[in-house]
Coordinates of C-alpha atoms and ligand atoms in Angstrom, one line a residue:
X1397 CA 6.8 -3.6 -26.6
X1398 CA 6.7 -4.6 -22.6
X1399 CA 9.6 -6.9 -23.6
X1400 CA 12.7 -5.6 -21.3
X1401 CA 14.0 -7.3 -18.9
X1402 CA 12.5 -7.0 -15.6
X1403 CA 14.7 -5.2 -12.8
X1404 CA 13.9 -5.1 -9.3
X1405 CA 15.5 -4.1 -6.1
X1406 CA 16.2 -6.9 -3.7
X1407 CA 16.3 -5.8 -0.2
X1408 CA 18.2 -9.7 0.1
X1409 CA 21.7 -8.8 -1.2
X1410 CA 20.7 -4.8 -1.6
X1411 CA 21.5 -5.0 -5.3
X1412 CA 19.0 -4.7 -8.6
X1413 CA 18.3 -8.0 -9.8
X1414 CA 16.7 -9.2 -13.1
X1415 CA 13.8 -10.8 -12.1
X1416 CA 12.6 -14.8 -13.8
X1417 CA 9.3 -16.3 -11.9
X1418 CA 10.4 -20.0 -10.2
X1419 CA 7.5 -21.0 -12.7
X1420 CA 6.4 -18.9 -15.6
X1421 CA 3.5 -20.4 -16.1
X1422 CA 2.2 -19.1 -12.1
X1423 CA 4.1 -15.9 -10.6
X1424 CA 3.3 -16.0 -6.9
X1425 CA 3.5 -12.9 -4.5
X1426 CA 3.1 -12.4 -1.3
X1427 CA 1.9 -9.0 0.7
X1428 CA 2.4 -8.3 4.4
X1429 CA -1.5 -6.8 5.0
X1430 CA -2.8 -4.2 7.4
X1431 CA -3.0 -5.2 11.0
X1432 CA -6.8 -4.7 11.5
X1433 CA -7.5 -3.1 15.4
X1434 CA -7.4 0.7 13.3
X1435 CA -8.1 2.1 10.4
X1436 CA -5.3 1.9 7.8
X1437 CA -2.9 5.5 8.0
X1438 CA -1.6 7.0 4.4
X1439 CA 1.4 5.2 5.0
X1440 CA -0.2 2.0 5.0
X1441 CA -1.8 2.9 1.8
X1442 CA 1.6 3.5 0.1
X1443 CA 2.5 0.0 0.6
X1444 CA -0.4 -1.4 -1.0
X1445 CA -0.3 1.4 -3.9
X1446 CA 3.4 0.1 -4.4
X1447 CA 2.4 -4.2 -4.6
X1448 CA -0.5 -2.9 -6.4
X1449 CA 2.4 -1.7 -8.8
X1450 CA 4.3 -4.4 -8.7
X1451 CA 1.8 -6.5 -9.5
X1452 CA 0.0 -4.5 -12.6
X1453 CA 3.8 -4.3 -13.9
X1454 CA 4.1 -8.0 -13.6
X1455 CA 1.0 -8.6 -15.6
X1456 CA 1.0 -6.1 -18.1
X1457 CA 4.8 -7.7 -18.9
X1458 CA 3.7 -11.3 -18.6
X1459 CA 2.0 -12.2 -21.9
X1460 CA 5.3 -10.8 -23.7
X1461 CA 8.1 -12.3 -21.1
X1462 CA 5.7 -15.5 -21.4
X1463 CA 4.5 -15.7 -18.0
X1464 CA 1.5 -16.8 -16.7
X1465 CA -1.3 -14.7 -14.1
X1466 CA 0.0 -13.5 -10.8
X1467 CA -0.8 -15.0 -7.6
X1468 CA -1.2 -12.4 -5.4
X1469 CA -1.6 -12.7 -1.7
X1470 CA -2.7 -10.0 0.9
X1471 CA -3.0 -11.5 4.0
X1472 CA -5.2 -9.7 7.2
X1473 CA -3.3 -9.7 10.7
X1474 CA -6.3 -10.4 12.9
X1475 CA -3.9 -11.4 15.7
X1476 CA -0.8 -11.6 17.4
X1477 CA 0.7 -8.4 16.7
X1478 CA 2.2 -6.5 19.7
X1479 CA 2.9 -2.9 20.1
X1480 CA 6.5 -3.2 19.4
X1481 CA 7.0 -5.7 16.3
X1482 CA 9.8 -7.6 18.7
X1483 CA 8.3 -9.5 21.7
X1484 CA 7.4 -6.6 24.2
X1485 CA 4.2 -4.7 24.9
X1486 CA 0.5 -5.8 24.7
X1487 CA -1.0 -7.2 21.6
X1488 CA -2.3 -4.6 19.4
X1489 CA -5.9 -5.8 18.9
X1490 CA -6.6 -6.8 22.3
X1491 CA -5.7 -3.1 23.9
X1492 CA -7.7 -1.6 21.4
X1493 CA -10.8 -4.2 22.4
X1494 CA -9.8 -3.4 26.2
X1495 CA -9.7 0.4 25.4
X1496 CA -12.9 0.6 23.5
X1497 CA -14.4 -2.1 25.0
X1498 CA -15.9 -3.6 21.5
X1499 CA -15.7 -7.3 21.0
X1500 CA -12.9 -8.1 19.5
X1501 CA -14.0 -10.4 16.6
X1502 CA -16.2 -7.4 15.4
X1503 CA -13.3 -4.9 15.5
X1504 CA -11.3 -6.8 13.3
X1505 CA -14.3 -7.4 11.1
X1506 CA -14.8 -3.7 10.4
X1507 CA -11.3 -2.2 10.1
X1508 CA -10.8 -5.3 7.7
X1509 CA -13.8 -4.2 5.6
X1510 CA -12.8 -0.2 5.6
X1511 CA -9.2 -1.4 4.6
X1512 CA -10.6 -3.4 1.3
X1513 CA -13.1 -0.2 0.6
X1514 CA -9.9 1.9 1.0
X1515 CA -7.8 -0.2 -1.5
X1516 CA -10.8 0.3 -3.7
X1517 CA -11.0 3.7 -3.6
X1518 CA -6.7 3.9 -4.4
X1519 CA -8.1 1.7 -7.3
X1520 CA -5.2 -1.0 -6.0
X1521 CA -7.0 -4.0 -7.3
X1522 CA -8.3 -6.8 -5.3
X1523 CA -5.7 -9.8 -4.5
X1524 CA -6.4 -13.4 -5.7
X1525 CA -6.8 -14.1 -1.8
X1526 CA -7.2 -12.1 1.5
X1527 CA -6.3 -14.6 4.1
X1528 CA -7.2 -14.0 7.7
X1529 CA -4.7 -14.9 10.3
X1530 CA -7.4 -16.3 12.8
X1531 CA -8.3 -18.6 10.3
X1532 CA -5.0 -20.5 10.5
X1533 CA -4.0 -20.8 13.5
X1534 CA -4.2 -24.5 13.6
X1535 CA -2.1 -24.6 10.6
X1536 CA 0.4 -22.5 12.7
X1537 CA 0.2 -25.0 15.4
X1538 CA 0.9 -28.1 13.3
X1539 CA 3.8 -25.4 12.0
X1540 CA 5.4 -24.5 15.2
X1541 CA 5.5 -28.2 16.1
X1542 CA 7.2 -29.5 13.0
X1543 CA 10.0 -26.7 13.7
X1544 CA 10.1 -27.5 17.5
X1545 CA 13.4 -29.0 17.5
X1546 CA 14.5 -25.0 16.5
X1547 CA 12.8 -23.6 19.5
X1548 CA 12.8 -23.7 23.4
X1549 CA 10.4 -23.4 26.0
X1550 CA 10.2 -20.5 28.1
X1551 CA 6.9 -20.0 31.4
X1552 CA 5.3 -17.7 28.8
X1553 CA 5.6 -19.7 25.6
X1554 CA 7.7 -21.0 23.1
X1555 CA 10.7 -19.1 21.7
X1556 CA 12.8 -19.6 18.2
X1557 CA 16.4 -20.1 18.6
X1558 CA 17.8 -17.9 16.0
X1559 CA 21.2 -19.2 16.1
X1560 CA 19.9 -22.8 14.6
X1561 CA 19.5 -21.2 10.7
X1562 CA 22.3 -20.3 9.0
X1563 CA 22.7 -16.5 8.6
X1564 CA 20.0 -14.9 10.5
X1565 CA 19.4 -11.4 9.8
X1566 CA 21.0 -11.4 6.6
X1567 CA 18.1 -9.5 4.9
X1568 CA 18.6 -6.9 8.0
X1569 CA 22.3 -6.4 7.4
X1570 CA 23.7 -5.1 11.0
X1571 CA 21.4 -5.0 13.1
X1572 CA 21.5 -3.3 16.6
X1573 CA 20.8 -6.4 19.1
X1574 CA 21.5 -3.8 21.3
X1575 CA 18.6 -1.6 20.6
X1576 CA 16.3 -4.2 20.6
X1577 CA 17.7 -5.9 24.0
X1578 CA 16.5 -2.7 25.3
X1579 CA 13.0 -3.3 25.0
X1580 CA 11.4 -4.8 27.8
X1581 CA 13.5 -8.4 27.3
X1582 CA 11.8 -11.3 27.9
X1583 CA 13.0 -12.9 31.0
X1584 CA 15.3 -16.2 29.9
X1585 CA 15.7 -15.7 26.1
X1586 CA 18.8 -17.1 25.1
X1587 CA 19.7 -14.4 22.1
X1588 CA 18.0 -11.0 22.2
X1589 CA 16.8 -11.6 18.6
X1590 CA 15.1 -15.1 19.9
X1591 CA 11.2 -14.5 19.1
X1592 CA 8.0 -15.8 20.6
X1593 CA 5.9 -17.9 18.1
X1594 CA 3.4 -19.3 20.6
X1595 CA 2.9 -16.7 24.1
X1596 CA 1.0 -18.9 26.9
X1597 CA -1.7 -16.6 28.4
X1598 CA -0.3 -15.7 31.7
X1599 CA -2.7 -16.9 34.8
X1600 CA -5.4 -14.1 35.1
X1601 CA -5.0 -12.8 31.7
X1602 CA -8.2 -12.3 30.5
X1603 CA -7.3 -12.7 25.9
X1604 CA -10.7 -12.2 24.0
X1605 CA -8.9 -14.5 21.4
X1606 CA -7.0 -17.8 22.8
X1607 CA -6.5 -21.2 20.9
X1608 CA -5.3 -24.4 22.7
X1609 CA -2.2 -26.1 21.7
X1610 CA 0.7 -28.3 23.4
X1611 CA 2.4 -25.8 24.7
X1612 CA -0.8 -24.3 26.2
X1613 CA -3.8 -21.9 25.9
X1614 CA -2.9 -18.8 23.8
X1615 CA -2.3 -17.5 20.7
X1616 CA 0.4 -17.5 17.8
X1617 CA 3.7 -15.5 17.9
X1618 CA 2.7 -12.5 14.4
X1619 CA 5.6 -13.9 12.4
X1620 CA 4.3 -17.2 12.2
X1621 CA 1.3 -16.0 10.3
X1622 CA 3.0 -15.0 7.6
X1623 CA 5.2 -18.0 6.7
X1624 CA 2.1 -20.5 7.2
X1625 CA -0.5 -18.5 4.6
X1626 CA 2.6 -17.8 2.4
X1627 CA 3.3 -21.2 2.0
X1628 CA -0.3 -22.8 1.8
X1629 CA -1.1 -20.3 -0.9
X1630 CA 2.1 -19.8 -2.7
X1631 CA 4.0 -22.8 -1.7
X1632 CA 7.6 -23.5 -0.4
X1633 CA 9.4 -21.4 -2.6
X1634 CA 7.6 -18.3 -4.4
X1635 CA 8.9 -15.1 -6.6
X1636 CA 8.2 -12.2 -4.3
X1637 CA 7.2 -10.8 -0.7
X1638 CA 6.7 -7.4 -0.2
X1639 CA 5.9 -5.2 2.8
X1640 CA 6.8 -1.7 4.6
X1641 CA 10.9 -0.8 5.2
X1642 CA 10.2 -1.6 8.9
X1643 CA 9.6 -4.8 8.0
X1644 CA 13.1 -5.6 6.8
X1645 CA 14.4 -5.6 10.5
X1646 CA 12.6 -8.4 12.5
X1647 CA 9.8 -9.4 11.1
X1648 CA 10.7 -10.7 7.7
X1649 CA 14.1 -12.0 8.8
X1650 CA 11.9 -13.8 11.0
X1651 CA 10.0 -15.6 8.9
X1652 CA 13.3 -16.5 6.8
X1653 CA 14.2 -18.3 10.1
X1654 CA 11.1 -19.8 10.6
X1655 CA 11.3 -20.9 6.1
X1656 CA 14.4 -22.0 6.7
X1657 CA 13.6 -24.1 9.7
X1658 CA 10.6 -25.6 8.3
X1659 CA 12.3 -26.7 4.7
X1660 CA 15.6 -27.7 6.8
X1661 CA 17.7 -25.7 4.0
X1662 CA 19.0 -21.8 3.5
X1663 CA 16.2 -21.3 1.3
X1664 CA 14.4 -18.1 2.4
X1665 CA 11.4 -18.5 1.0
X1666 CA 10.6 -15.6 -1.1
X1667 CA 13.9 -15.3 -4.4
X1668 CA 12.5 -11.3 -4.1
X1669 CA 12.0 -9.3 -0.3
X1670 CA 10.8 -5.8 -1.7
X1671 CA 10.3 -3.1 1.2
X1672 CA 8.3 0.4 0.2
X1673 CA 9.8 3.3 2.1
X1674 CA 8.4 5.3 4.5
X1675 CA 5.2 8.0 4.3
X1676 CA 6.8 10.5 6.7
X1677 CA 5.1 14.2 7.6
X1678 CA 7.6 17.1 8.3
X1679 CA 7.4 16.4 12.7
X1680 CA 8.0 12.3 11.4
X1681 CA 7.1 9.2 10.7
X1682 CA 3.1 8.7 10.0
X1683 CA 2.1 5.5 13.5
X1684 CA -0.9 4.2 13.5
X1685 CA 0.0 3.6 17.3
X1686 CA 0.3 7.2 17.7
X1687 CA -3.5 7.9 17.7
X1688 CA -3.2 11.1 15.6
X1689 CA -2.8 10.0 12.0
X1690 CA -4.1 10.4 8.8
X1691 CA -6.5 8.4 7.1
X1692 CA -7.6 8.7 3.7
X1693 CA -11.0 9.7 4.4
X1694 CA -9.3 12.5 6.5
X1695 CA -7.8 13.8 2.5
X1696 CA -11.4 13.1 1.4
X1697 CA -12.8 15.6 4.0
X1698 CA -10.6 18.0 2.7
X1699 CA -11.6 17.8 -0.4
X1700 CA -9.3 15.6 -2.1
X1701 CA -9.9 13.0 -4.7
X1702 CA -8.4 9.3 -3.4
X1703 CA -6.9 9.1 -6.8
X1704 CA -4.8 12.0 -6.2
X1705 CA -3.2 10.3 -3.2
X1706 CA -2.6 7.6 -5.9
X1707 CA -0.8 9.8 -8.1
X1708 CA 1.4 11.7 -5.0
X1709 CA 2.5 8.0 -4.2
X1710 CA 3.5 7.1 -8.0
X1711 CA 4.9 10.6 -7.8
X1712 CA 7.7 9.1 -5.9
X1713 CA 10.0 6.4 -6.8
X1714 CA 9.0 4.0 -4.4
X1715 CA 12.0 3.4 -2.1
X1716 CA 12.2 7.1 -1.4
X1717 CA 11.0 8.4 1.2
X1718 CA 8.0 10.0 0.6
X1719 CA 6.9 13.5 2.6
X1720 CA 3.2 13.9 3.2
X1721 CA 1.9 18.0 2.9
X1722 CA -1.3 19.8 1.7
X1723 CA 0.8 21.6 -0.4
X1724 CA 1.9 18.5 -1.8
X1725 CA -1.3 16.1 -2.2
X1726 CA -2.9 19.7 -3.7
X1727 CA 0.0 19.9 -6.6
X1728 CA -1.0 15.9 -7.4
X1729 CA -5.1 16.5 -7.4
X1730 CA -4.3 19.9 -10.2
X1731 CA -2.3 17.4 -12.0
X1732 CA -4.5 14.9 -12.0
X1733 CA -7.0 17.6 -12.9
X1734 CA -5.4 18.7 -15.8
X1735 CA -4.6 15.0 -16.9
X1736 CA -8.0 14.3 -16.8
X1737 CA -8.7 17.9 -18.9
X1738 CA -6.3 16.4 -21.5
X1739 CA -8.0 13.1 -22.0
X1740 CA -11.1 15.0 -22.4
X1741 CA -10.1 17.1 -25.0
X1742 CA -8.6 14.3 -27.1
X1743 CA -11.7 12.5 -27.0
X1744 CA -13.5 15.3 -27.9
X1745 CA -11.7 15.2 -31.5
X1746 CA -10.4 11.5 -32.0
X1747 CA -8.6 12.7 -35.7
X1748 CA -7.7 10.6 -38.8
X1749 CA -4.8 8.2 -39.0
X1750 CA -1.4 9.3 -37.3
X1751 CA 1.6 10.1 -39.1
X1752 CA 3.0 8.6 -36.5
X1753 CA 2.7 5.4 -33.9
X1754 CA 2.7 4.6 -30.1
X1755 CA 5.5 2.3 -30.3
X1756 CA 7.9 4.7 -28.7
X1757 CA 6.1 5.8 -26.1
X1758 CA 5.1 2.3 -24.3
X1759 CA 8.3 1.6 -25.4
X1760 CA 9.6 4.6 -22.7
X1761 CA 6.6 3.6 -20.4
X1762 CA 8.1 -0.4 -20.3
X1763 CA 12.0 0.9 -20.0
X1764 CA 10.6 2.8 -17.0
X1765 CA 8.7 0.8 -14.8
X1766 CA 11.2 -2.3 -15.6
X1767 CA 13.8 0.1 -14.4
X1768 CA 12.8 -1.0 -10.4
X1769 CA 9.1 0.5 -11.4
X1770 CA 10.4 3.7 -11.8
X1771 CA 7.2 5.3 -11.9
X1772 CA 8.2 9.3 -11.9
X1773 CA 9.5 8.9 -15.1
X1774 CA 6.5 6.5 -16.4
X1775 CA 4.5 9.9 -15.8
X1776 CA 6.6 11.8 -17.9
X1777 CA 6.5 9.2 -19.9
X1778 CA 2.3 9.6 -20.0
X1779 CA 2.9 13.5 -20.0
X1780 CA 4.8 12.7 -23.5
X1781 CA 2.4 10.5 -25.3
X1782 CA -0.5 13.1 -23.8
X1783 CA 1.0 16.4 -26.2
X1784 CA 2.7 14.2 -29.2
X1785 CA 0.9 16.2 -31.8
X1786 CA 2.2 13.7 -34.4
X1787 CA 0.2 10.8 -33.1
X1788 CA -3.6 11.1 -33.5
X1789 CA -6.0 11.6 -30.7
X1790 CA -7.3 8.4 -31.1
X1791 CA -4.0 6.6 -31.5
X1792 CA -2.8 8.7 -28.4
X1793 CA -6.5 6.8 -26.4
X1794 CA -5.4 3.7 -27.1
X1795 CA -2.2 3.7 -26.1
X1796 CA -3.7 5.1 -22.4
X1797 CA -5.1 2.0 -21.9
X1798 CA -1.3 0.9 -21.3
X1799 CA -0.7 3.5 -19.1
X1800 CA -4.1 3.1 -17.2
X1801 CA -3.0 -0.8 -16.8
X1802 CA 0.5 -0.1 -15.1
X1803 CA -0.1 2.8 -13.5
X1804 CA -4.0 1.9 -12.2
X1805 CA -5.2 6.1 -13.0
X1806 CA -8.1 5.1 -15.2
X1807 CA -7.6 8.1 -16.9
X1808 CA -9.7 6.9 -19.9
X1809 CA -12.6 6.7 -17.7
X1810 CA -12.1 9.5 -15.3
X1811 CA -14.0 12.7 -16.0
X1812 CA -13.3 16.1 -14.1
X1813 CA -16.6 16.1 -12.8
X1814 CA -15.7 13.3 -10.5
X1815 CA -12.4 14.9 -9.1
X1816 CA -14.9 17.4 -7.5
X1817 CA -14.8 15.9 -3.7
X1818 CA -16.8 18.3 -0.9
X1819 CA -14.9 18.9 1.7
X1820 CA -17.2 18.4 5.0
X1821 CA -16.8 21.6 6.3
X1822 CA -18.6 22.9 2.7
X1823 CA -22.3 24.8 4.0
X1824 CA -23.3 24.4 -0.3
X1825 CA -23.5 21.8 -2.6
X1826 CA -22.7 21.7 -6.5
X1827 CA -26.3 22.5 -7.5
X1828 CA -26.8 25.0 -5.5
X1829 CA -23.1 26.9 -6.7
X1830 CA -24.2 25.6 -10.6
X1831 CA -27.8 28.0 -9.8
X1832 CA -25.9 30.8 -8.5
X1833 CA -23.6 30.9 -11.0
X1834 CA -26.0 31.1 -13.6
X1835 CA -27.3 33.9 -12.0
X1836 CA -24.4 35.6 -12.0
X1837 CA -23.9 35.1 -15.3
X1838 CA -26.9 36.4 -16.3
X1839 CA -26.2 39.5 -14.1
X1840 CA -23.0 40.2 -15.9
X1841 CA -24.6 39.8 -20.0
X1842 CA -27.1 42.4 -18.5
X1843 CA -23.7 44.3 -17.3
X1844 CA -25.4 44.5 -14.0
X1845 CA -21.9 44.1 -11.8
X1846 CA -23.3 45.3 -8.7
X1847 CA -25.7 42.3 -8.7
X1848 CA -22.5 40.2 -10.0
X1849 CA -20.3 41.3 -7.2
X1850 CA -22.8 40.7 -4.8
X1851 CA -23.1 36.7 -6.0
X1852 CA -19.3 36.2 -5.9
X1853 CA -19.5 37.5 -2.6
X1854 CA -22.0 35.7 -0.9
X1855 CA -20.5 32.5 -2.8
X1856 CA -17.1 33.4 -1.0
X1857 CA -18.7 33.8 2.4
X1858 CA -20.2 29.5 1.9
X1859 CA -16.5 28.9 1.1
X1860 CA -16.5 29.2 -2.6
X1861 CA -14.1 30.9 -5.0
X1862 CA -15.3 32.0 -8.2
X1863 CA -12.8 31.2 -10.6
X1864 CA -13.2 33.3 -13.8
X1865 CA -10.7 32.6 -16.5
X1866 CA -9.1 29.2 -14.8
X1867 CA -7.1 27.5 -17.5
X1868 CA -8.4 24.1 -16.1
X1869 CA -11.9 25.2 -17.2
X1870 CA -13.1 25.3 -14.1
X1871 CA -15.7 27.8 -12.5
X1872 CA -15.6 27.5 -8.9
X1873 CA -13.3 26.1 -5.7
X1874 CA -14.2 25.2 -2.3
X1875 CA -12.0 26.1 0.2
X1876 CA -11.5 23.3 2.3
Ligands
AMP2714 P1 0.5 -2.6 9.8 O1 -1.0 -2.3 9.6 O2 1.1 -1.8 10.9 O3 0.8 -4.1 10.0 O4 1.2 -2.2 8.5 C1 0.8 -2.4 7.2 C2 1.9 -2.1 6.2 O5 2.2 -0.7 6.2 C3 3.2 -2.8 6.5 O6 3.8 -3.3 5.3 C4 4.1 -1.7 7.1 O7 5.4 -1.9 6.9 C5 3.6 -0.5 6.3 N1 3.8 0.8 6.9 C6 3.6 1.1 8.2 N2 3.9 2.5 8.4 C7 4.2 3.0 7.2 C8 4.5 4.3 6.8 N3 4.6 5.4 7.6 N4 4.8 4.5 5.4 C9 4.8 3.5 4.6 N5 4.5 2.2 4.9 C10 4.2 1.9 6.2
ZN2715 ZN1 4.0 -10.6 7.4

């Protein structure tokens, strides 16, 4: 039943790829995480909605395939970032220490814990490990010296050669050295795609965070991080890595260089490099450098359910672009509404034995979501099983806890009353609208519609529609 074959995208090779684990008995993937000087944007969130993905697909598929758990690893970039991901501007959490002028340590300590409360609230579930980068930076050291021979010494650090591993910037395809040569070059760099990974603090730069090694005090190059936590957790050679499209220019083809230079073969690493496209809004792409973007809690405050972010994002297939609007994340919080509506009504009259089984349905759930987690049509898919009259309300419940698995909605537990979120700008609660209400109702059985009117109207000037007749059952709106 979650027996075909397995087919994922491999941004290596840009073809679809049937996907074995190097060892069944252990499928190991590794996530690119958040960098932790901000709070994580919508986009972010997509990324970690789509591994999330991955990952439930891979074990909802295992015990069938004959696979093992997954390994899953987020890791935290507590350092080393810059502002551009190539080796120009300052480093992302020190200007934002500088700028606010917060410790550093307790900066990263606080966007790290609102990151893991947002994955909760997308219900993406916890990895098997959250490694921070600032805990392994001597392992970077020991790292950086074993692939010295690759690298040259520059006044400001230590730089990779990237014409010493065979085909680098294969998982890029062309890439426009020109464009990045553009970018405040670092003075003596043999290759424009050469890349720091150790940057000596200058004399007078004042670095919150600084480590000593041989090649003096500072801190580690960002790609490092990446292929020293991958390979303590995941080892050598491991099924997956994932991370955001951007990713597929420098900073994963540099740590294939840095793999490859370290195991002294081609061997990339990961068999699988899987890149998530782009959250963009109709003036662009969604930066958390920009200072304007959107955070999750800024949906909440709207009045919009995190779960319904969840669904816009399985919405779309997941190396599509996907366009952010209030139009849009409103049309995925009344479906999820009305999915929610469905479940309650079947529970409400479980039936007698179906004429018919499930079999076809997770059948069409598995052929989606093996299709390269084609998860558009795995909501049809749900939509289907939902109204198949032929199958028994009961039967039709179990089977959801399939869908729940893969596609992490909880539908099963979910009740409408939850997807009720208050926008902040809301001057009235739920009680308060529930007493009203009844008021009004009592008004109108007494066919006293001048006292009704009234009700609905003073209700509409706290921001509340009155919603008579509402085929989702429901009595009242805010407006957010
Ligand atoms: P960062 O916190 O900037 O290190 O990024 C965390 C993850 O979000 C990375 O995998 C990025 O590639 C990804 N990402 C960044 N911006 C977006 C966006 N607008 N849409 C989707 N993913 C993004
Ligand atoms: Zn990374």
């Amino acid at each position: 039943m979650t027996g075909a074959p397995l087919l994922l995208y491999n941004s290596l090779g840009r073809a679809i790829q049937r996907f074995e684990p190097i060892d069944a008995t252990n499928v190991r993937l590794y996530s690119c995480g958040p960098t932790v000087y901000n709070c994580a944007h919508i986009g972010n969130l997509r990324a970690y909605v789509f591994t999330d993905t991955l990952s439930r697909v891979l074990t909802w598929k295992a015990k069938d395939l004959g696979w093992g758990p997954v390994t899953h690893v987020i890791n935290i970039t507590d350092v080393g970032h810059l502002t551009s991901d190539a080796d120009a501007g300052d480093d992302k959490m020190e200007a934002a220490a500088k700028a606010s002028g917060r410790d550093i340590w307790a900066i990263a300590a606080h966007y790290t814990d609102a990151f893991k409360q947002n994955l909760a609230d997308l219900h993406i579930r916890a990895p098997s490990r959250f490694p921070l980068a600032t805990d392994h930076v001597l392992g970077m050291i020991d790292f950086a010296q074993a692939i010295e021979t690759n690298c040259y010494h520059l006044e400001d650090g230590l730089y990779f050669d990237t014409t010493t591993v065979p085909d680098y910037g294969r998982l890029a395809g062309s890439r426009d050295d020109a464009r990045e040569a553009r970018i405040d070059p670092v003075a003596g760099k043999r290759h424009p795609q050469d890349f720091a990974i150790w940057r000596t603090s200058g004399p007078g730069e004042n670095r919150q965070m600084e480590w000593d090694s041989p090649w003096g005090r500072g801190a580690p190059g960002w790609h490092l991080e990446c292929s020293v936590m991958s390979r303590q957790y995941l080892g050598e050679r491991f099924d997956i890595h994932t991370g955001g499209i951007d990713h597929r220019e420098i900073h994963h083809p540099n740590e294939i260089a840095q793999n490859q230079a370290m195991s002294g073969t081609p061997d990339t690493g990961a068999t699988f490099w899987m890149h998530n496209n782009f959250v963009v809004e109709r003036d662009g792409k969604i930066s958390k450098s920009s200072g304007a973007f959107k955070t999750l809690q800024a949906l909440v405050d709207r009045g919009f359910h995190p779960l319904a972010y969840r669904l816009m994002c399985l919405q779309a297939h997941y190396r599509s672009e996907m366009e952010f609007s209030w139009e849009g994340i409103a049309a995925a919080q009344t479906r999820l509404k009305r999915l929610a509506q469905t479940v309650e009504a079947l529970r409400a009259r479980p039936g007698s034995a179906s004429a018919d089984s499930t079999t076809a349905h997770l059948d069409r759930l598995d052929t989606a979501v093996s299709d390269d987690l084609n998860t558009p049509r795995a909501l049809i898919a749900l939509d289907e099983l939902l109204a198949d009259k032929r199958v028994a309300a009961a039967d039709r419940i179990a089977a959801l806890a399939d869908f729940d698995a893969v596609l992490g909605l909880d539908l099963a537990q979910l009740s409408r009353a939850a997807l009720r979120v208050r926008p902040v700008t809301a001057t009235i609660d739920a009680p308060a609208i529930a007493e009203r209400l009844a008021e009004r109702r009592e008004a109108r059985a007494a066919r006293d519609f001048a006292a009704s009117d009234a009700i609905r109207d003073a209700l509409s000037a706290a921001g509340v529609e009155v919603m008579d007749g509402d085929p989702l059952g429901w009595d009242w709106r805010l407006d957010a």
